Amino acid sequence: MSTSSQQDNRVAGGYKATISNPNTSEEAKTHAREMLAEMNAEHQGEYTETMGREDEIHSNRVIGGYKATLNNPNVSQEAKDRAEAVLGEQGYEVSYVKETDSHTNRVLGGYKATLSNPNTSEEAKMHAAAVLDGEEPPSKGAGTQEEQYLHRVIGGYKATLSNPNTSDEAKEQARLKLKEHGVEEY
């Protein structure tokens, strides 16, 4: 860019600042508009081309900011979703690990750990293997509150059987209750 065009750009910028300044009189704003129109006529659109490039640079920086938002761990999920929407509207393909994806990865990691945990039952290991192989969806809990309660009761009876401080009579009672609930392996 030549020195003359740099000077002209600065003059045009001054006129634009005058137009947008709330403390400038209407007379000064009118004069600035006239001068910009005259400059544009003299240079046959040089300023609009320059401003177009500046707008493009600004737009690229805004897009870059939205992309940075997606990968910033200190930004809320709401802000990331908004950035993803804006980038999608602008035609950008968005690929980042969402918190829900991160959660899913942690859940699958838990199933992998289950496979090598010596304290895990064979039933749990089989379930974990099925989930990891894609044969079963991950557990979302036992379901209703009643089902969750029943699951915990059965777990309590199973714990009674493996507790060395529990009497034989209590263990026999736990075995009977487990049979009532359809659990035959104990």
CSV table of C-alpha atoms in Angstrom, one decimal:
chain,number,residue,atom,x,y,z
A,1,MET,CA,0.0,0.0,0.0
A,2,SER,CA,1.4,3.4,-1.0
A,3,THR,CA,1.9,6.2,1.4
A,4,SER,CA,-0.8,8.2,-0.4
A,5,SER,CA,-3.4,5.5,0.0
A,6,GLN,CA,-2.4,5.0,3.7
A,7,GLN,CA,-3.0,8.7,4.2
A,8,ASP,CA,-6.3,8.6,2.4
A,9,ASN,CA,-7.4,5.6,4.5
A,10,ARG,CA,-6.5,7.5,7.7
A,11,VAL,CA,-8.5,10.5,6.5
A,12,ALA,CA,-11.5,8.3,5.6
A,13,GLY,CA,-11.2,6.6,9.0
A,14,GLY,CA,-11.3,10.0,10.7
A,15,TYR,CA,-14.4,11.0,8.8
A,16,LYS,CA,-16.0,7.6,9.8
A,17,ALA,CA,-15.1,8.2,13.4
A,18,THR,CA,-16.7,11.7,13.2
A,19,ILE,CA,-19.9,10.1,11.9
A,20,SER,CA,-20.1,7.6,14.7
A,21,ASN,CA,-19.1,9.9,17.5
A,22,PRO,CA,-22.1,10.8,19.7
A,23,ASN,CA,-20.4,14.0,20.8
A,24,THR,CA,-20.0,15.4,17.3
A,25,SER,CA,-22.5,18.0,16.0
A,26,GLU,CA,-24.9,17.1,13.2
A,27,GLU,CA,-23.2,19.7,11.0
A,28,ALA,CA,-19.8,18.0,11.4
A,29,LYS,CA,-21.4,14.6,10.7
A,30,THR,CA,-23.0,15.9,7.5
A,31,HIS,CA,-19.7,17.4,6.4
A,32,ALA,CA,-17.9,14.0,7.1
A,33,ARG,CA,-20.5,12.1,5.0
A,34,GLU,CA,-20.1,14.6,2.1
A,35,MET,CA,-16.3,14.2,2.2
A,36,LEU,CA,-16.5,10.4,2.3
A,37,ALA,CA,-18.9,10.4,-0.6
A,38,GLU,CA,-16.5,12.7,-2.5
A,39,MET,CA,-13.5,10.6,-1.7
A,40,ASN,CA,-15.3,7.4,-2.8
A,41,ALA,CA,-16.3,9.1,-6.1
A,42,GLU,CA,-12.6,10.2,-6.7
A,43,HIS,CA,-11.2,6.8,-6.0
A,44,GLN,CA,-13.9,4.8,-7.6
A,45,GLY,CA,-14.5,2.3,-4.8
A,46,GLU,CA,-11.0,1.9,-3.4
A,47,TYR,CA,-12.3,2.6,0.1
A,48,THR,CA,-15.1,0.1,-0.1
A,49,GLU,CA,-12.6,-2.5,-1.3
A,50,THR,CA,-10.2,-1.7,1.5
A,51,MET,CA,-13.1,-1.8,4.0
A,52,GLY,CA,-14.2,-5.1,2.5
A,53,ARG,CA,-10.8,-6.6,3.3
A,54,GLU,CA,-10.9,-5.1,6.8
A,55,ASP,CA,-14.4,-6.6,7.2
A,56,GLU,CA,-13.0,-10.0,6.0
A,57,ILE,CA,-10.1,-9.8,8.5
A,58,HIS,CA,-12.5,-8.9,11.3
A,59,SER,CA,-14.8,-11.7,10.3
A,60,ASN,CA,-11.9,-14.2,10.3
A,61,ARG,CA,-10.9,-13.0,13.8
A,62,VAL,CA,-14.5,-13.4,15.1
A,63,ILE,CA,-14.7,-17.0,13.6
A,64,GLY,CA,-11.3,-17.7,15.2
A,65,GLY,CA,-12.7,-16.5,18.6
A,66,TYR,CA,-15.7,-18.9,18.3
A,67,LYS,CA,-13.3,-21.8,17.4
A,68,ALA,CA,-11.2,-20.9,20.4
A,69,THR,CA,-14.3,-20.9,22.6
A,70,LEU,CA,-15.0,-24.6,21.6
A,71,ASN,CA,-11.7,-25.8,23.0
A,72,ASN,CA,-11.4,-23.6,26.1
A,73,PRO,CA,-12.0,-25.6,29.3
A,74,ASN,CA,-13.0,-22.5,31.2
A,75,VAL,CA,-16.0,-21.7,28.9
A,76,SER,CA,-19.5,-22.9,29.8
A,77,GLN,CA,-21.2,-25.6,27.8
A,78,GLU,CA,-23.9,-23.0,26.9
A,79,ALA,CA,-21.2,-20.7,25.3
A,80,LYS,CA,-19.7,-23.7,23.5
A,81,ASP,CA,-23.1,-24.6,22.1
A,82,ARG,CA,-23.7,-21.0,21.0
A,83,ALA,CA,-20.2,-20.9,19.3
A,84,GLU,CA,-21.0,-24.2,17.6
A,85,ALA,CA,-24.3,-22.8,16.3
A,86,VAL,CA,-22.7,-19.6,15.0
A,87,LEU,CA,-19.9,-21.5,13.2
A,88,GLY,CA,-22.5,-23.9,11.7
A,89,GLU,CA,-24.5,-20.9,10.4
A,90,GLN,CA,-21.3,-19.6,8.8
A,91,GLY,CA,-20.7,-23.0,7.1
A,92,TYR,CA,-17.8,-24.2,9.2
A,93,GLU,CA,-17.6,-27.8,10.1
A,94,VAL,CA,-17.3,-28.1,13.9
A,95,SER,CA,-15.4,-30.9,15.6
A,96,TYR,CA,-14.7,-30.7,19.3
A,97,VAL,CA,-15.1,-33.0,22.3
A,98,LYS,CA,-18.3,-32.0,24.0
A,99,GLU,CA,-18.6,-32.5,27.8
A,100,THR,CA,-21.2,-35.2,27.0
A,101,ASP,CA,-18.6,-37.0,24.8
A,102,SER,CA,-16.1,-36.6,27.6
A,103,HIS,CA,-18.6,-38.1,30.0
A,104,THR,CA,-19.3,-41.1,27.7
A,105,ASN,CA,-15.5,-41.7,27.4
A,106,ARG,CA,-15.3,-41.8,31.2
A,107,VAL,CA,-18.2,-44.2,31.4
A,108,LEU,CA,-16.6,-46.5,28.9
A,109,GLY,CA,-13.3,-46.2,30.8
A,110,GLY,CA,-15.1,-47.4,33.9
A,111,TYR,CA,-16.4,-50.5,32.0
A,112,LYS,CA,-12.8,-51.2,30.8
A,113,ALA,CA,-11.6,-51.0,34.4
A,114,THR,CA,-14.3,-53.4,35.5
A,115,LEU,CA,-12.9,-56.1,33.2
A,116,SER,CA,-9.6,-56.1,35.1
A,117,ASN,CA,-10.9,-55.5,38.6
A,118,PRO,CA,-10.4,-58.7,40.7
A,119,ASN,CA,-13.2,-57.6,43.1
A,120,THR,CA,-15.8,-57.4,40.4
A,121,SER,CA,-18.4,-60.2,39.9
A,122,GLU,CA,-18.4,-62.3,36.7
A,123,GLU,CA,-21.8,-61.0,35.9
A,124,ALA,CA,-20.5,-57.4,36.0
A,125,LYS,CA,-17.6,-58.3,33.9
A,126,MET,CA,-19.8,-59.9,31.3
A,127,HIS,CA,-22.0,-56.8,31.2
A,128,ALA,CA,-19.0,-54.6,30.8
A,129,ALA,CA,-17.7,-56.7,28.0
A,130,ALA,CA,-21.1,-56.6,26.3
A,131,VAL,CA,-21.2,-52.8,26.6
A,132,LEU,CA,-17.7,-52.4,25.2
A,133,ASP,CA,-18.5,-54.7,22.3
A,134,GLY,CA,-21.6,-52.6,21.5
A,135,GLU,CA,-24.0,-55.4,22.3
A,136,GLU,CA,-25.7,-53.6,25.2
A,137,PRO,CA,-26.2,-50.0,26.0
A,138,PRO,CA,-24.5,-48.7,29.2
A,139,SER,CA,-26.6,-49.0,32.3
A,140,LYS,CA,-28.5,-45.9,33.3
A,141,GLY,CA,-29.3,-47.2,36.7
A,142,ALA,CA,-31.9,-49.7,37.9
A,143,GLY,CA,-34.8,-47.7,36.6
A,144,THR,CA,-37.6,-46.6,39.0
A,145,GLN,CA,-37.0,-45.9,42.6
A,146,GLU,CA,-38.7,-49.2,43.5
A,147,GLU,CA,-36.3,-51.1,41.2
A,148,GLN,CA,-33.3,-49.3,42.6
A,149,TYR,CA,-34.5,-50.1,46.1
A,150,LEU,CA,-34.9,-53.8,45.2
A,151,HIS,CA,-31.4,-53.8,43.6
A,152,ARG,CA,-29.9,-52.4,46.8
A,153,VAL,CA,-31.7,-54.9,49.0
A,154,ILE,CA,-30.4,-57.8,46.9
A,155,GLY,CA,-26.9,-56.2,47.1
A,156,GLY,CA,-27.3,-56.1,50.9
A,157,TYR,CA,-28.1,-59.8,51.0
A,158,LYS,CA,-25.2,-60.6,48.8
A,159,ALA,CA,-22.9,-58.6,51.0
A,160,THR,CA,-24.2,-60.5,54.1
A,161,LEU,CA,-23.1,-63.8,52.5
A,162,SER,CA,-19.6,-62.5,51.9
A,163,ASN,CA,-19.2,-60.9,55.3
A,164,PRO,CA,-17.0,-63.1,57.6
A,165,ASN,CA,-18.5,-61.5,60.7
A,166,THR,CA,-22.1,-62.6,59.8
A,167,SER,CA,-23.5,-65.7,61.6
A,168,ASP,CA,-24.4,-68.9,59.6
A,169,GLU,CA,-28.0,-68.4,60.6
A,170,ALA,CA,-28.0,-64.9,59.1
A,171,LYS,CA,-26.3,-66.1,55.9
A,172,GLU,CA,-28.9,-68.9,55.5
A,173,GLN,CA,-31.7,-66.3,55.9
A,174,ALA,CA,-30.0,-64.1,53.2
A,175,ARG,CA,-29.8,-67.1,50.8
A,176,LEU,CA,-33.5,-67.7,51.3
A,177,LYS,CA,-34.3,-64.0,50.6
A,178,LEU,CA,-32.1,-64.1,47.5
A,179,LYS,CA,-34.0,-67.2,46.2
A,180,GLU,CA,-37.3,-65.3,46.8
A,181,HIS,CA,-36.0,-62.6,44.6
A,182,GLY,CA,-34.9,-65.0,41.9
A,183,VAL,CA,-31.2,-65.0,42.6
A,184,GLU,CA,-30.0,-68.6,42.5
A,185,GLU,CA,-26.2,-68.4,42.5
A,186,TYR,CA,-25.8,-67.9,46.3
